[in-house]
Short mmCIF file of C-alpha atoms in Angstrom, two decimals:
data_model
loop_
_atom_site.label_atom_id
_atom_site.label_comp_id
_atom_site.label_asym_id
_atom_site.label_seq_id
_atom_site.Cartn_x
_atom_site.Cartn_y
_atom_site.Cartn_z
CA SER A 25 0.03 -0.05 -0.04
CA PHE A 26 0.93 3.71 -0.29
CA ASP A 27 1.43 4.07 3.57
CA LEU A 28 3.73 0.94 3.63
CA LEU A 29 5.81 2.33 0.81
CA ARG A 30 6.19 5.70 2.74
CA TYR A 31 7.11 3.92 5.78
CA LEU A 32 9.75 1.98 4.16
CA ALA A 33 11.10 4.98 2.46
CA GLU A 34 11.37 7.17 5.35
CA ASN A 35 12.85 4.47 7.55
CA LYS A 36 15.34 3.45 4.75
CA ILE A 37 14.20 -0.24 4.93
CA GLY A 38 15.02 -2.02 1.70
CA LYS A 39 16.73 1.30 0.58
CA ALA A 40 17.05 1.67 -3.23
CA VAL A 41 20.60 1.28 -4.41
CA SER A 42 20.39 2.51 -7.86
CA LEU A 43 19.21 5.68 -9.56
CA VAL A 44 16.44 3.81 -11.53
CA GLU A 45 15.11 2.29 -8.20
CA ARG A 46 15.14 5.66 -6.38
CA LYS A 47 13.34 7.23 -9.30
CA ASN A 48 10.69 4.40 -9.26
CA LEU A 49 10.02 4.68 -5.64
CA TRP A 50 9.61 8.54 -6.17
CA TYR A 51 7.02 7.82 -8.86
CA ASP A 52 5.11 5.44 -6.62
CA LEU A 53 5.02 7.95 -3.82
CA ARG A 54 4.18 11.03 -5.92
CA TYR A 55 1.68 9.45 -8.42
CA LYS A 56 -0.31 6.97 -6.28
CA LYS A 57 -3.54 7.99 -8.06
CA TYR A 58 -2.33 7.19 -11.45
CA ALA A 59 -0.62 4.20 -13.50
CA PRO A 60 2.92 5.67 -13.14
CA VAL A 61 4.35 4.14 -16.30
CA PHE A 62 2.65 3.44 -19.73
CA LEU A 63 4.56 2.82 -22.92
CA GLY A 64 7.82 3.06 -20.83
CA GLN A 65 6.93 6.69 -19.96
CA VAL A 66 5.81 8.44 -16.70
CA LYS A 67 2.45 10.20 -17.49
CA PRO A 68 3.06 10.02 -21.26
CA ARG A 69 2.00 12.97 -23.26
CA MET A 70 -1.69 12.63 -24.31
CA LYS A 71 -2.42 14.79 -27.48
CA PHE A 72 -5.99 15.11 -29.12
CA TRP A 73 -5.57 14.28 -32.64
CA THR A 74 -8.99 14.36 -34.31
CA ALA A 75 -12.65 13.13 -34.08
CA ALA A 76 -14.44 11.44 -36.75
CA LEU A 77 -17.79 10.46 -38.01
CA GLU A 78 -16.99 10.01 -41.64
CA GLU A 79 -14.26 8.33 -43.51
CA GLU A 80 -12.76 11.42 -44.67
CA GLN A 81 -12.21 12.64 -41.08
CA LEU A 82 -10.03 9.73 -40.26
CA PRO A 83 -6.36 10.55 -39.40
CA PRO A 84 -3.65 9.05 -41.43
CA ALA A 85 -3.09 5.22 -40.61
CA ARG A 86 0.57 5.77 -39.49
CA LEU A 87 0.35 4.74 -35.93
CA PRO A 88 -0.80 1.49 -34.37
CA GLU A 89 -4.42 1.90 -32.97
CA VAL A 90 -6.10 0.41 -29.87
CA ALA A 91 -9.73 1.03 -29.72
CA LEU A 92 -11.89 1.05 -26.52
CA CYS A 93 -15.40 -0.02 -26.84
CA GLY A 94 -18.16 -0.90 -24.55
CA ARG A 95 -21.52 -0.07 -23.37
CA SER A 96 -22.43 3.63 -22.70
CA ASN A 97 -20.89 4.85 -19.49
CA SER A 98 -18.69 1.89 -19.00
CA GLY A 99 -15.52 4.08 -18.44
CA LYS A 100 -13.80 4.36 -21.79
CA SER A 101 -12.82 7.97 -21.54
CA THR A 102 -11.80 7.49 -17.81
CA LEU A 103 -9.61 4.68 -18.83
CA VAL A 104 -7.79 6.75 -21.34
CA ASN A 105 -7.26 9.47 -18.90
CA TYR A 106 -6.05 6.92 -16.22
CA LEU A 107 -3.50 5.26 -18.40
CA CYS A 108 -1.89 8.67 -19.07
CA GLY A 109 -2.33 10.18 -15.69
CA ALA A 110 -4.27 13.04 -17.29
CA HIS A 111 -7.79 14.50 -17.53
CA SER A 112 -7.91 15.29 -21.25
CA ALA A 113 -10.72 12.97 -22.30
CA HIS A 114 -14.12 14.43 -21.67
CA VAL A 115 -16.05 12.45 -18.95
CA LYS A 116 -19.70 12.89 -18.08
CA ARG A 117 -22.22 10.95 -16.08
CA GLU A 118 -24.88 10.62 -18.61
CA PRO A 119 -24.66 7.78 -21.17
CA GLY A 120 -23.65 8.69 -24.69
CA SER A 121 -21.35 11.77 -24.00
CA THR A 122 -18.72 10.28 -26.60
CA GLN A 123 -20.62 10.76 -29.96
CA GLU A 124 -17.73 10.46 -32.34
CA LEU A 125 -14.47 8.41 -32.75
CA VAL A 126 -11.96 10.38 -30.59
CA PHE A 127 -8.36 9.66 -31.57
CA TRP A 128 -5.49 10.47 -29.04
CA GLN A 129 -1.85 10.45 -29.77
CA ILE A 130 0.10 9.02 -26.94
CA GLY A 131 3.77 9.45 -25.87
CA LYS A 132 6.29 11.92 -26.83
CA PRO A 133 7.20 11.19 -29.71
CA ALA A 134 3.65 9.44 -30.28
CA THR A 135 4.06 5.91 -30.49
CA ILE A 136 0.41 4.46 -30.27
CA CYS A 137 -3.06 5.96 -30.82
CA LEU A 138 -5.96 5.20 -28.41
CA VAL A 139 -9.33 5.55 -30.07
CA ASP A 140 -12.38 6.30 -27.72
CA LEU A 141 -15.35 4.73 -29.58
CA PRO A 142 -18.99 5.77 -28.83
CA GLY A 143 -20.62 3.51 -26.51
CA TYR A 144 -23.55 1.16 -27.57
CA GLY A 145 -26.79 0.62 -25.84
CA PHE A 146 -28.83 3.55 -24.18
CA ALA A 147 -27.67 7.05 -24.79
CA THR A 148 -29.07 10.41 -24.23
CA ALA A 149 -28.82 11.35 -28.02
CA PRO A 150 -31.27 11.47 -31.07
CA GLU A 151 -31.90 8.07 -32.76
CA GLU A 152 -30.46 9.31 -36.13
CA LYS A 153 -27.30 10.44 -34.27
CA ARG A 154 -26.85 7.11 -32.51
CA LEU A 155 -27.40 5.17 -35.81
CA GLN A 156 -24.74 7.27 -37.53
CA TRP A 157 -22.07 6.64 -35.03
CA THR A 158 -23.07 3.01 -34.57
CA GLU A 159 -22.67 2.36 -38.34
CA PHE A 160 -19.47 4.31 -38.69
CA THR A 161 -17.90 2.46 -35.59
CA LEU A 162 -18.63 -1.00 -36.98
CA TRP A 163 -17.10 0.13 -40.25
CA TYR A 164 -14.05 1.41 -38.68
CA VAL A 165 -13.53 -1.66 -36.63
CA ARG A 166 -13.69 -4.25 -39.38
CA SER A 167 -11.82 -1.89 -42.10
CA ARG A 168 -9.11 0.12 -40.38
CA ARG A 169 -5.78 -1.71 -41.44
CA ASN A 170 -3.79 -0.40 -38.50
CA LEU A 171 -6.12 -1.26 -35.74
CA ARG A 172 -4.37 -3.71 -33.52
CA ARG A 173 -6.64 -4.44 -30.84
CA VAL A 174 -9.96 -3.72 -29.60
CA LEU A 175 -10.36 -3.37 -25.65
CA MET A 176 -13.88 -4.32 -24.46
CA LEU A 177 -14.77 -2.65 -21.20
CA ILE A 178 -17.28 -4.57 -19.08
CA ASP A 179 -18.82 -2.83 -15.92
CA ALA A 180 -18.11 -5.18 -13.14
CA ARG A 181 -21.41 -4.54 -11.64
CA ALA A 182 -23.55 -5.57 -14.60
CA GLY A 183 -21.34 -8.29 -16.02
CA ILE A 184 -21.58 -9.15 -19.76
CA LYS A 185 -24.95 -8.16 -21.43
CA PRO A 186 -26.46 -9.43 -24.79
CA THR A 187 -25.24 -6.26 -26.55
CA ASP A 188 -21.58 -7.14 -25.46
CA LYS A 189 -22.09 -10.61 -26.90
CA GLU A 190 -23.31 -9.09 -30.10
CA MET A 191 -20.19 -6.86 -30.33
CA ILE A 192 -17.89 -9.92 -29.54
CA ALA A 193 -19.43 -11.98 -32.28
CA PHE A 194 -18.90 -9.04 -34.69
CA LEU A 195 -15.29 -8.92 -33.71
CA GLU A 196 -15.07 -12.55 -34.14
CA ARG A 197 -16.53 -12.61 -37.39
CA HIS A 198 -14.33 -10.03 -38.79
CA SER A 199 -11.09 -11.55 -37.07
CA VAL A 200 -10.34 -8.40 -35.04
CA PRO A 201 -8.21 -9.30 -31.91
CA TRP A 202 -9.87 -8.17 -28.65
CA GLN A 203 -9.58 -8.37 -25.07
CA ILE A 204 -11.89 -7.91 -21.92
CA VAL A 205 -11.12 -4.98 -19.40
CA VAL A 206 -13.22 -5.10 -16.26
CA THR A 207 -14.11 -1.56 -15.14
CA LYS A 208 -15.63 0.06 -12.00
CA CYS A 209 -14.38 -2.86 -9.69
CA ASP A 210 -14.21 -0.34 -6.82
CA LYS A 211 -18.10 -0.15 -6.89
CA ILE A 212 -18.62 -3.83 -6.02
CA LYS A 213 -17.71 -5.90 -2.92
CA LYS A 214 -14.56 -8.24 -3.36
CA LYS A 215 -16.28 -11.53 -2.91
CA ASP A 216 -18.98 -10.50 -5.50
CA LEU A 217 -16.27 -9.19 -7.84
CA ALA A 218 -14.60 -12.51 -7.71
CA LYS A 219 -17.97 -14.34 -8.69
CA LYS A 220 -18.42 -11.88 -11.50
CA VAL A 221 -15.04 -12.32 -12.86
CA THR A 222 -15.36 -16.16 -12.77
CA LEU A 223 -18.56 -16.09 -14.57
CA LEU A 224 -17.14 -13.65 -17.08
CA GLU A 225 -14.23 -15.76 -17.71
CA GLU A 226 -16.51 -18.79 -18.43
CA GLU A 227 -18.72 -16.98 -20.86
CA VAL A 228 -15.89 -15.69 -22.92
CA SER A 229 -13.73 -18.83 -23.07
CA VAL A 230 -15.41 -20.23 -26.15
CA TYR A 231 -14.25 -17.30 -28.25
CA ARG A 232 -11.11 -17.69 -30.56
CA LYS A 233 -9.89 -14.13 -31.07
CA MET A 234 -9.71 -12.97 -27.45
CA ALA A 235 -6.03 -11.99 -26.71
#
């Protein structure tokens, strides 16, 4: 825990002997709320690249892309922020706040692009708008040649839903590599979380393209 790390540091127990170890300890103490290292960088640069709802608006396919998908309000934008220790991706409580494909260049220099996809399911948006972003999202996922993986976010409290299974089936049908990320684990008791994760593992074990 954070308190234990501080106690060990202040009392010079297990004192770091190299510059790298001292830096790592300082990062652990200073940035306890954030993942301290991502892509080998501490709080890597997170730069907005573009947002798209049409093919012509997509950025050049020069960086490997990892897309985040999931039901509305599953925590996609929050995860992007957390990985980079930033608050750049817009986060709202109401479902459907992300209504375009949002591209973020990560690292300095940029080494990867995280793509925040609009959520599926209920959203506080007109039906025509939801249909537009749904169709374009599916086209992007099956057609983007530099898309390396899709991270599917599952709310720990709700578990996997029929809409999630439909999306998994779509990814499998088009041979898109994907993996599960369970979110909002702090909103559920540990014993209930363990049961949810076990059930989730059983449900997705039959799929072939899961990383």
